Short mmCIF file of C-alpha atoms in Angstrom, two decimals:
data_model
loop_
_atom_site.label_atom_id
_atom_site.label_comp_id
_atom_site.label_asym_id
_atom_site.label_seq_id
_atom_site.Cartn_x
_atom_site.Cartn_y
_atom_site.Cartn_z
CA UNK G 1 95.02 125.05 212.28
CA UNK G 2 98.11 127.14 213.07
CA UNK G 3 101.12 127.62 210.79
CA UNK G 4 104.44 129.27 211.55
CA UNK G 5 104.71 132.24 209.19
CA UNK G 6 108.30 133.23 208.35
CA UNK G 7 106.98 136.69 207.48
CA UNK G 8 105.69 137.43 210.99
CA UNK G 9 107.96 134.99 212.87
CA UNK G 10 105.02 133.49 214.75
CA UNK G 11 102.36 130.80 214.55
CA UNK G 12 99.14 132.13 213.06
CA UNK G 13 95.67 130.69 212.59
CA UNK G 14 95.35 129.58 208.96
CA UNK G 15 92.55 131.48 207.23
CA UNK G 16 92.45 131.06 203.43
CA UNK G 17 91.63 133.95 201.11
CA UNK G 18 88.63 132.02 199.83
CA UNK G 19 86.72 129.75 202.22
CA UNK G 20 87.31 126.06 201.51
CA UNK G 21 90.09 126.68 198.96
CA UNK G 22 93.87 126.88 199.28
CA UNK G 23 96.25 128.41 196.73
CA UNK G 24 99.73 127.01 197.39
CA UNK G 25 103.01 127.55 195.52
CA UNK G 26 106.12 125.47 196.29
CA UNK G 27 109.47 126.20 194.64
CA UNK G 28 110.55 123.14 192.67
CA UNK G 29 113.99 121.83 191.65
CA UNK G 30 116.45 123.01 189.00
CA UNK G 31 116.59 119.99 186.71
CA UNK G 32 120.22 119.40 185.72
CA UNK G 33 120.79 116.09 187.52
CA UNK G 34 119.05 113.54 189.74
CA UNK G 35 117.38 115.20 192.73
CA UNK G 36 119.26 114.83 196.03
CA UNK G 37 117.80 114.07 199.44
CA UNK G 38 117.96 117.77 200.34
CA UNK G 39 115.49 118.42 197.47
CA UNK G 40 113.34 115.57 198.79
CA UNK G 41 112.64 117.22 202.15
CA UNK G 42 110.48 120.14 200.90
CA UNK G 43 108.81 117.84 198.35
CA UNK G 44 107.72 115.43 201.09
CA UNK G 45 106.97 118.06 203.74
CA UNK G 46 104.76 120.27 201.58
CA UNK G 47 103.10 117.32 199.87
CA UNK G 48 102.13 116.23 203.39
CA UNK G 49 100.82 119.74 204.16
CA UNK G 50 98.70 119.54 201.01
CA UNK G 51 97.41 116.06 201.91
CA UNK G 52 96.45 117.21 205.39
CA UNK G 53 94.58 120.23 204.05
CA UNK G 54 92.71 117.96 201.65
CA UNK G 55 91.99 115.64 204.61
CA UNK G 56 90.43 118.65 206.36
CA UNK G 57 88.20 119.25 203.34
CA UNK G 58 90.05 122.03 201.53
CA UNK G 59 90.29 122.08 197.75
CA UNK G 60 94.02 122.68 197.19
CA UNK G 61 95.42 124.22 194.01
CA UNK G 62 99.06 123.14 194.37
CA UNK G 63 101.61 124.57 191.96
CA UNK G 64 105.27 123.51 191.91
CA UNK G 65 107.59 124.55 189.09
CA UNK G 66 110.56 123.04 187.29
CA UNK G 67 113.42 125.48 186.66
CA UNK G 68 114.48 124.22 183.23
CA UNK G 69 116.87 127.00 182.19
CA UNK G 70 119.82 127.80 184.42
CA UNK G 71 123.63 128.07 184.37
CA UNK G 72 124.00 124.50 185.69
CA UNK G 73 121.68 123.09 183.01
CA UNK G 74 123.57 125.00 180.30
CA UNK G 75 126.93 123.78 181.64
CA UNK G 76 125.70 120.16 181.67
CA UNK G 77 124.33 120.50 178.12
CA UNK G 78 127.63 121.95 176.82
CA UNK G 79 129.57 119.19 178.58
CA UNK G 80 127.41 116.51 176.92
CA UNK G 81 127.15 118.28 173.57
CA UNK G 82 123.35 118.33 173.65
CA UNK G 83 120.70 121.04 174.03
CA UNK G 84 119.63 122.46 177.41
CA UNK G 85 116.11 121.26 176.62
CA UNK G 86 117.33 117.66 176.25
CA UNK G 87 119.05 117.82 179.65
CA UNK G 88 116.11 119.42 181.46
CA UNK G 89 113.48 117.11 179.94
CA UNK G 90 115.54 114.03 180.82
CA UNK G 91 115.88 115.09 184.47
CA UNK G 92 112.26 116.21 184.79
CA UNK G 93 111.30 112.61 183.92
CA UNK G 94 113.82 111.23 186.41
CA UNK G 95 112.57 113.64 189.09
CA UNK G 96 108.99 112.52 188.49
CA UNK G 97 110.04 108.88 188.93
CA UNK G 98 111.66 109.70 192.27
CA UNK G 99 108.63 111.72 193.36
CA UNK G 100 106.39 108.74 192.53
CA UNK G 101 108.69 106.49 194.58
CA UNK G 102 108.35 108.87 197.56
CA UNK G 103 104.55 108.93 197.02
CA UNK G 104 104.61 112.68 196.35
CA UNK G 105 101.38 113.54 194.53
CA UNK G 106 101.75 115.32 191.18
CA UNK G 107 101.06 119.04 191.55
CA UNK G 108 97.84 120.49 190.18
CA UNK G 109 100.21 122.23 187.75
CA UNK G 110 103.95 121.71 187.16
CA UNK G 111 104.91 124.76 185.06
CA UNK G 112 108.29 124.96 183.32
CA UNK G 113 110.18 128.24 183.25
CA UNK G 114 110.93 128.04 179.51
CA UNK G 115 107.22 127.84 178.71
CA UNK G 116 106.43 131.04 180.63
CA UNK G 117 108.97 133.48 179.11
CA UNK G 118 106.22 135.66 177.60
CA UNK G 119 104.71 136.27 181.04
CA UNK G 120 108.15 137.16 182.41
CA UNK G 121 108.77 139.74 179.66
CA UNK G 122 105.33 141.18 180.42
CA UNK G 123 105.98 141.46 184.18
CA UNK G 124 109.41 143.02 183.63
CA UNK G 125 107.85 145.54 181.22
CA UNK G 126 105.25 146.48 183.87
CA UNK G 127 107.99 146.93 186.48
CA UNK G 128 109.88 149.21 184.08
CA UNK G 129 106.75 151.26 183.35
CA UNK G 130 106.19 151.71 187.09
CA UNK G 131 109.81 152.79 187.61
CA UNK G 132 110.88 149.72 189.59
CA UNK G 133 113.25 148.41 186.91
CA UNK G 134 115.78 149.80 184.43
CA UNK G 135 117.74 148.60 181.42
CA UNK G 136 121.52 148.88 181.05
CA UNK G 137 122.92 147.50 177.78
CA UNK G 138 120.29 144.77 177.55
CA UNK G 139 120.41 143.76 181.23
CA UNK G 140 117.34 144.72 183.25
CA UNK G 141 117.73 145.32 186.99
CA UNK G 142 115.20 145.73 189.80
CA UNK G 143 115.54 148.88 191.95
CA UNK G 144 115.66 147.22 195.36
CA UNK G 145 115.60 150.42 197.41
CA UNK G 146 112.46 151.63 195.63
CA UNK G 147 110.50 148.88 197.39
CA UNK G 148 110.32 150.24 200.95
CA UNK G 149 109.42 146.85 202.48
CA UNK G 150 112.41 144.99 201.02
CA UNK G 151 113.80 142.65 203.70
CA UNK G 152 110.45 142.03 205.45
CA UNK G 153 110.60 138.25 204.92
CA UNK G 154 114.26 137.65 205.79
CA UNK G 155 114.16 140.41 208.43
CA UNK G 156 117.31 141.89 206.93
CA UNK G 157 118.16 145.59 206.86
CA UNK G 158 119.18 147.03 203.48
CA UNK G 159 122.12 148.98 204.90
CA UNK G 160 123.43 145.87 206.69
CA UNK G 161 123.15 144.01 203.38
CA UNK G 162 125.15 146.72 201.65
CA UNK G 163 127.99 146.53 204.17
CA UNK G 164 128.22 142.75 204.43
CA UNK G 165 126.16 141.20 201.67
CA UNK G 166 128.57 139.84 199.11
CA UNK G 167 125.80 137.45 198.03
CA UNK G 168 124.03 140.36 196.38
CA UNK G 169 127.04 141.84 194.64
CA UNK G 170 126.94 139.92 191.36
CA UNK G 171 128.74 140.48 188.07
CA UNK G 172 127.97 143.75 186.36
CA UNK G 173 127.83 145.56 189.71
CA UNK G 174 129.62 148.55 188.18
CA UNK G 175 126.75 149.21 185.77
CA UNK G 176 124.00 149.02 188.40
CA UNK G 177 122.50 152.11 189.98
CA UNK G 178 122.88 150.39 193.36
CA UNK G 179 124.90 147.27 194.25
CA UNK G 180 121.77 145.77 195.88
CA UNK G 181 119.76 145.80 192.64
CA UNK G 182 119.16 142.34 191.18
CA UNK G 183 118.80 140.98 187.65
CA UNK G 184 115.42 140.50 185.97
CA UNK G 185 116.71 139.85 182.44
CA UNK G 186 120.20 139.17 181.05
CA UNK G 187 121.57 139.17 177.48
CA UNK G 188 122.60 135.84 176.00
CA UNK G 189 126.19 134.60 175.95
CA UNK G 190 127.73 132.35 173.31
CA UNK G 191 126.31 128.81 173.49
CA UNK G 192 123.31 129.72 175.65
CA UNK G 193 119.60 129.36 174.83
CA UNK G 194 117.86 132.72 174.43
CA UNK G 195 114.50 134.37 173.82
CA UNK G 196 113.66 137.73 172.25
CA UNK G 197 112.73 140.67 174.48
CA UNK G 198 112.50 144.47 174.07
CA UNK G 199 115.89 144.81 175.82
CA UNK G 200 118.01 142.01 174.31
CA UNK G 201 117.92 138.42 173.15
CA UNK G 202 118.54 136.65 176.40
CA UNK G 203 116.90 134.87 179.31
CA UNK G 204 115.21 135.76 182.59
CA UNK G 205 116.85 136.04 185.98
CA UNK G 206 115.99 133.22 188.36
CA UNK G 207 113.73 135.16 190.74
CA UNK G 208 111.21 136.42 188.17
CA UNK G 209 110.18 132.86 187.21
CA UNK G 210 108.20 132.01 190.33
CA UNK G 211 106.51 135.42 190.54
CA UNK G 212 105.14 134.93 187.03
CA UNK G 213 104.15 131.27 187.38
CA UNK G 214 102.46 131.85 190.74
CA UNK G 215 100.46 134.76 189.30
CA UNK G 216 99.42 132.83 186.18
CA UNK G 217 98.26 129.64 187.88
CA UNK G 218 97.11 130.94 191.28
CA UNK G 219 96.42 134.67 190.95
CA UNK G 220 98.02 137.87 192.22
CA UNK G 221 97.56 137.00 195.90
CA UNK G 222 98.00 133.46 197.24
CA UNK G 223 97.55 131.68 200.55
CA UNK G 224 100.83 129.79 201.00
CA UNK G 225 104.28 130.07 199.46
CA UNK G 226 106.75 127.42 200.59
CA UNK G 227 110.25 126.02 200.09
CA UNK G 228 113.55 125.30 201.81
CA UNK G 229 114.92 127.88 204.24
CA UNK G 230 117.84 128.50 201.87
CA UNK G 231 115.32 130.24 199.56
CA UNK G 232 114.21 132.87 202.10
CA UNK G 233 116.98 135.20 200.97
CA UNK G 234 117.42 136.37 198.32
CA UNK G 235 114.99 134.27 196.21
CA UNK G 236 111.74 134.65 198.15
CA UNK G 237 112.60 138.18 199.24
CA UNK G 238 113.06 139.15 195.60
CA UNK G 239 109.85 137.39 194.58
CA UNK G 240 107.91 139.50 197.09
CA UNK G 241 109.51 142.71 195.80
CA UNK G 242 108.76 141.96 192.13
CA UNK G 243 105.24 140.63 192.69
CA UNK G 244 104.03 143.33 195.06
CA UNK G 245 105.51 146.17 193.00
CA UNK G 246 103.97 144.76 189.81
CA UNK G 247 100.56 143.72 191.16
CA UNK G 248 100.00 146.27 193.94
CA UNK G 249 98.68 143.64 196.40
CA UNK G 250 100.35 141.39 199.05
CA UNK G 251 101.95 138.36 197.37
CA UNK G 252 101.45 135.52 199.87
CA UNK G 253 99.77 135.41 203.28
CA UNK G 254 101.77 132.56 204.81
CA UNK G 255 105.42 131.72 204.12
CA UNK G 256 106.50 128.21 205.17
CA UNK G 257 110.12 127.05 205.13
CA UNK G 258 111.67 123.71 206.03
CA UNK G 259 115.05 123.51 207.76
CA UNK G 260 118.24 121.99 206.34
CA UNK G 261 119.12 118.33 206.09
CA UNK G 262 122.55 117.31 207.44
CA UNK G 263 124.41 114.07 206.76
CA UNK G 264 126.01 112.47 209.82
CA UNK G 265 125.85 115.88 211.52
CA UNK G 266 127.64 117.65 208.67
CA UNK G 267 126.28 119.82 205.89
CA UNK G 268 125.69 117.80 202.72
CA UNK G 269 128.22 118.60 200.00
CA UNK G 270 129.91 116.83 197.11
CA UNK G 271 133.35 117.91 198.35
CA UNK G 272 132.80 116.10 201.67
CA UNK G 273 131.68 112.98 199.83
CA UNK G 274 128.40 112.88 201.79
CA UNK G 275 126.09 113.80 198.92
CA UNK G 276 123.25 111.36 198.16
CA UNK G 277 120.65 111.38 195.42
CA UNK G 278 117.17 110.01 196.01
CA UNK G 279 117.93 107.40 193.33
CA UNK G 280 120.95 106.15 195.33
CA UNK G 281 118.87 105.90 198.50
CA UNK G 282 116.20 104.03 196.51
CA UNK G 283 118.74 101.33 195.70
CA UNK G 284 119.07 100.52 199.42
CA UNK G 285 115.65 101.34 200.80
CA UNK G 286 112.02 101.54 199.76
CA UNK G 287 111.53 105.30 199.29
CA UNK G 288 108.62 105.07 201.72
CA UNK G 289 111.33 104.63 204.36
CA UNK G 290 112.89 107.93 203.25
CA UNK G 291 109.47 109.58 203.48
CA UNK G 292 108.86 108.32 207.01
CA UNK G 293 112.37 109.45 208.00
CA UNK G 294 111.68 112.97 206.66
CA UNK G 295 108.42 113.15 208.65
CA UNK G 296 109.97 111.86 211.89
CA UNK G 297 111.12 115.38 212.83
CA UNK G 298 109.30 118.71 212.72
CA UNK G 299 109.81 120.34 209.33
CA UNK G 300 111.32 123.50 210.87
CA UNK G 301 113.93 121.49 212.80
CA UNK G 302 117.27 120.58 211.20
CA UNK G 303 117.24 116.88 210.34
CA UNK G 304 120.25 114.61 210.50
CA UNK G 305 120.47 111.80 207.95
CA UNK G 306 122.38 108.65 208.90
CA UNK G 307 122.30 104.93 208.16
CA UNK G 308 121.20 104.24 211.76
CA UNK G 309 118.24 106.63 211.50
CA UNK G 310 117.21 105.17 208.15
CA UNK G 311 117.27 101.67 209.67
CA UNK G 312 115.11 102.93 212.53
CA UNK G 313 112.69 104.40 209.97
CA UNK G 314 112.61 101.10 208.07
CA UNK G 315 111.70 99.31 211.31
CA UNK G 316 109.01 101.91 212.06
CA UNK G 317 107.45 101.51 208.60
CA UNK G 318 107.50 97.72 209.03
CA UNK G 319 105.66 98.06 212.36
CA UNK G 320 102.81 99.86 210.59
CA UNK G 321 102.78 97.52 207.59
CA UNK G 322 103.04 94.37 209.73
CA UNK G 323 100.08 95.51 211.84
CA UNK G 324 97.96 96.00 208.70
CA UNK G 325 99.24 92.69 207.26
CA UNK G 326 98.20 90.93 210.47
CA UNK G 327 94.73 92.54 210.31
CA UNK G 328 94.36 91.37 206.69
CA UNK G 329 95.31 87.84 207.73
CA UNK G 330 92.79 87.89 210.58
CA UNK G 331 90.12 89.31 208.24
CA UNK G 332 90.44 86.39 205.81
CA UNK G 333 89.83 83.93 208.65
CA UNK G 334 87.29 85.87 210.74
CA UNK G 335 83.89 84.21 211.02
CA UNK G 336 81.90 86.74 213.04
CA UNK G 337 80.59 89.71 211.03
CA UNK G 338 79.13 92.16 213.55
CA UNK G 339 80.75 94.03 216.44
CA UNK G 340 80.39 92.54 219.91
CA UNK G 341 79.47 94.87 222.80
CA UNK G 342 83.09 94.87 223.96
CA UNK G 343 84.29 95.71 220.43
CA UNK G 344 81.81 98.58 220.20
CA UNK G 345 83.48 100.10 223.27
CA UNK G 346 86.93 99.59 221.72
CA UNK G 347 85.87 101.10 218.37
CA UNK G 348 84.58 104.17 220.21
CA UNK G 349 88.17 104.72 221.41
CA UNK G 350 89.56 104.92 217.85
CA UNK G 351 88.47 108.53 217.43
CA UNK G 352 90.86 109.56 220.21
CA UNK G 353 93.84 108.54 218.06
CA UNK G 354 92.55 110.58 215.14
CA UNK G 355 92.02 113.53 217.48
CA UNK G 356 95.66 113.26 218.66
CA UNK G 357 96.78 113.02 215.03
CA UNK G 358 94.75 116.10 214.00
CA UNK G 359 95.88 118.09 217.04
CA UNK G 360 99.51 117.43 216.12
CA UNK G 361 99.01 118.38 212.47
CA UNK G 362 96.96 121.46 213.42
CA UNK G 363 99.95 122.62 215.47
CA UNK G 364 102.14 123.76 212.56
CA UNK G 365 102.16 120.36 210.83
CA UNK G 366 103.85 118.46 213.65
CA UNK G 367 104.35 115.22 211.74
CA UNK G 368 106.56 113.71 214.48
CA UNK G 369 103.67 113.77 216.96
CA UNK G 370 101.20 112.71 214.25
CA UNK G 371 103.38 109.63 213.63
CA UNK G 372 103.41 108.96 217.38
CA UNK G 373 99.59 108.88 217.31
CA UNK G 374 99.69 106.29 214.49
CA UNK G 375 102.13 104.11 216.46
CA UNK G 376 99.83 104.30 219.51
CA UNK G 377 97.00 103.17 217.25
CA UNK G 378 99.15 100.30 215.92
CA UNK G 379 99.88 99.20 219.48
CA UNK G 380 96.15 99.34 220.27
CA UNK G 381 95.38 97.20 217.21
CA UNK G 382 98.11 94.66 218.03
CA UNK G 383 96.80 94.41 221.60
CA UNK G 384 93.09 94.01 220.83
CA UNK G 385 92.89 92.23 217.45
CA UNK G 386 92.82 88.44 217.55
CA UNK G 387 91.37 85.32 215.96
CA UNK G 388 88.07 85.82 217.81
CA UNK G 389 87.66 89.40 216.51
CA UNK G 390 84.78 90.24 214.18
CA UNK G 391 85.27 91.42 210.62
CA UNK G 392 83.67 94.77 211.49
CA UNK G 393 86.18 95.34 214.32
CA UNK G 394 89.22 94.30 212.26
CA UNK G 395 88.05 96.46 209.33
CA UNK G 396 87.60 99.48 211.60
CA UNK G 397 91.15 99.09 212.96
CA UNK G 398 92.64 98.63 209.50
CA UNK G 399 90.71 101.55 207.96
CA UNK G 400 91.88 103.95 210.70
CA UNK G 401 95.58 102.95 210.41
CA UNK G 402 95.52 103.06 206.59
CA UNK G 403 93.64 106.38 206.36
CA UNK G 404 95.83 108.26 208.88
CA UNK G 405 98.99 106.85 207.28
CA UNK G 406 97.70 107.98 203.89
CA UNK G 407 97.37 111.57 205.14
CA UNK G 408 101.14 111.44 205.71
CA UNK G 409 101.64 109.80 202.31
CA UNK G 410 102.71 106.51 203.92
CA UNK G 411 101.49 103.30 202.30
CA UNK G 412 100.42 101.15 205.22
CA UNK G 413 99.28 98.19 203.15
CA UNK G 414 102.29 96.39 201.72
CA UNK G 415 101.96 95.65 198.03
CA UNK G 416 102.15 92.04 196.99
CA UNK G 417 105.55 91.25 195.52
CA UNK G 418 105.52 90.59 191.80
CA UNK G 419 106.55 87.15 190.64
CA UNK G 420 109.82 86.95 188.71
CA UNK G 421 107.98 85.58 185.66
CA UNK G 422 105.61 88.59 185.63
CA UNK G 423 108.56 90.97 185.84
CA UNK G 424 110.36 89.24 182.97
CA UNK G 425 107.18 89.34 180.84
CA UNK G 426 106.84 93.11 181.38
CA UNK G 427 110.52 93.65 180.57
CA UNK G 428 110.05 91.73 177.30
CA UNK G 429 107.03 93.88 176.48
CA UNK G 430 109.08 96.99 177.22
CA UNK G 431 111.89 95.84 174.94
CA UNK G 432 109.36 95.22 172.14
CA UNK G 433 107.85 98.69 172.71
CA UNK G 434 111.29 100.30 172.47
CA UNK G 435 112.06 98.38 169.30
CA UNK G 436 108.77 99.66 167.85
CA UNK G 437 109.81 103.17 169.01
CA UNK G 438 106.79 103.30 171.28
CA UNK G 439 108.78 105.07 174.00
CA UNK G 440 105.68 106.25 175.86
CA UNK G 441 104.64 102.62 176.51
CA UNK G 442 108.23 101.66 177.38
CA UNK G 443 108.36 104.46 179.99
CA UNK G 444 104.93 103.44 181.27
CA UNK G 445 106.16 99.88 181.89
CA UNK G 446 109.34 101.10 183.57
CA UNK G 447 107.29 103.35 185.89
CA UNK G 448 104.82 100.54 186.63
CA UNK G 449 107.69 98.28 187.67
CA UNK G 450 109.29 101.08 189.70
CA UNK G 451 106.01 101.67 191.55
CA UNK G 452 106.13 97.98 192.52
CA UNK G 453 109.69 98.26 193.80
CA UNK G 454 111.40 96.87 190.69
CA UNK G 455 114.39 98.90 189.46
CA UNK G 456 115.54 98.40 185.84
CA UNK G 457 119.04 99.02 184.59
CA UNK G 458 119.76 99.13 180.86
CA UNK G 459 123.26 97.71 180.28
CA UNK G 460 125.24 96.56 177.25
CA UNK G 461 124.47 92.99 178.26
CA UNK G 462 120.72 93.72 178.30
CA UNK G 463 118.20 94.76 180.91
CA UNK G 464 119.00 93.89 184.51
CA UNK G 465 116.50 94.26 187.33
CA UNK G 466 116.43 94.16 191.10
CA UNK G 467 113.99 94.70 193.91
CA UNK G 468 114.45 98.08 195.62
#
């Protein structure tokens, strides 16, 4: 299995630190609003990478954080007149609903930044003791130039950064030893949440979070660190500097980054009015369609989102699901149990589709070609399955389509639609649970309905529902 390593700018054979085990860290979202479809791409891509590694027999320890303290969260909290914690917890729940809709598996661990402050203070203290960090009036900075390998991930030169890198020149530049130094800890401002530290009551800089959470849950050296390509610099570059200076060992062996998502060939932005949340897309499409769309291009290629491409993805998903639905129908009516001689020959050909699938995924997770192998298999099934087919043959076809689709996180077997009466009964139970202040059960029911494609909307007139 070969992966393109941003660090070396080439495809490399994947060899884990420990045979049979993979330690993988993926940068998660900042939870101040509903996640957008740009956030969805790395979630889907690296969930698929994890699924494929598990398919190959690896035991994957998959860690993905929630950044639950940040300027945007604080601004939202102040705007609403609530605490930052209330905002972040609300949107973590909403994010988890969207992830479930996209069939993104929960991480082995989903750490929250605010629950790891002690570890951050400890790492910053170690960096100060080793001379890599310094305190100025309660703000702690990292000495970027002291780490001789700084820039090795982004392949940027420090002097070029100094001459043209406004992105590094943040507030308080005048008190830094060097304009390229970055913040590890900052004192609190009025109306902000804060934590005690030896330098000031304040909060951590953004970059230190992932270094600490990765170390705690995966160890000092990990196999794979992943995220969107916008994180390469400065976030991942700074993570490497902090981690390697603190721990004295390489941070991550393989760095994987997905390319940007454009909307109708333009960069997604609120000002252009082409900004979509996953929740908004879920109102028009089954989120499985979004997942298939995200996997229809190689993860390192820019991906263009449009209504036409989403319709094409919907049709593609239906092709897979209709093929499985047809096999189920034939299975219920099939009389013969055992394979015929001709069917034995056909079943022997099924492995070739799995080999094509694995070859594509082994080549830097080429999901576009892996999907093509599934569609070839679907065509094979549609051509050879019929009313005379044996149960063994139909089951073999179905099992292969379903299992390969599952590796990509695609649900090939369409769920039976719930009856209106069943939906109404669950909504009534949810209302009763809310009245009894049993909010856990109420959320459970909402999530159960959402997993079956039923979207609830609480309005002044009562609960309204619709099929996604």
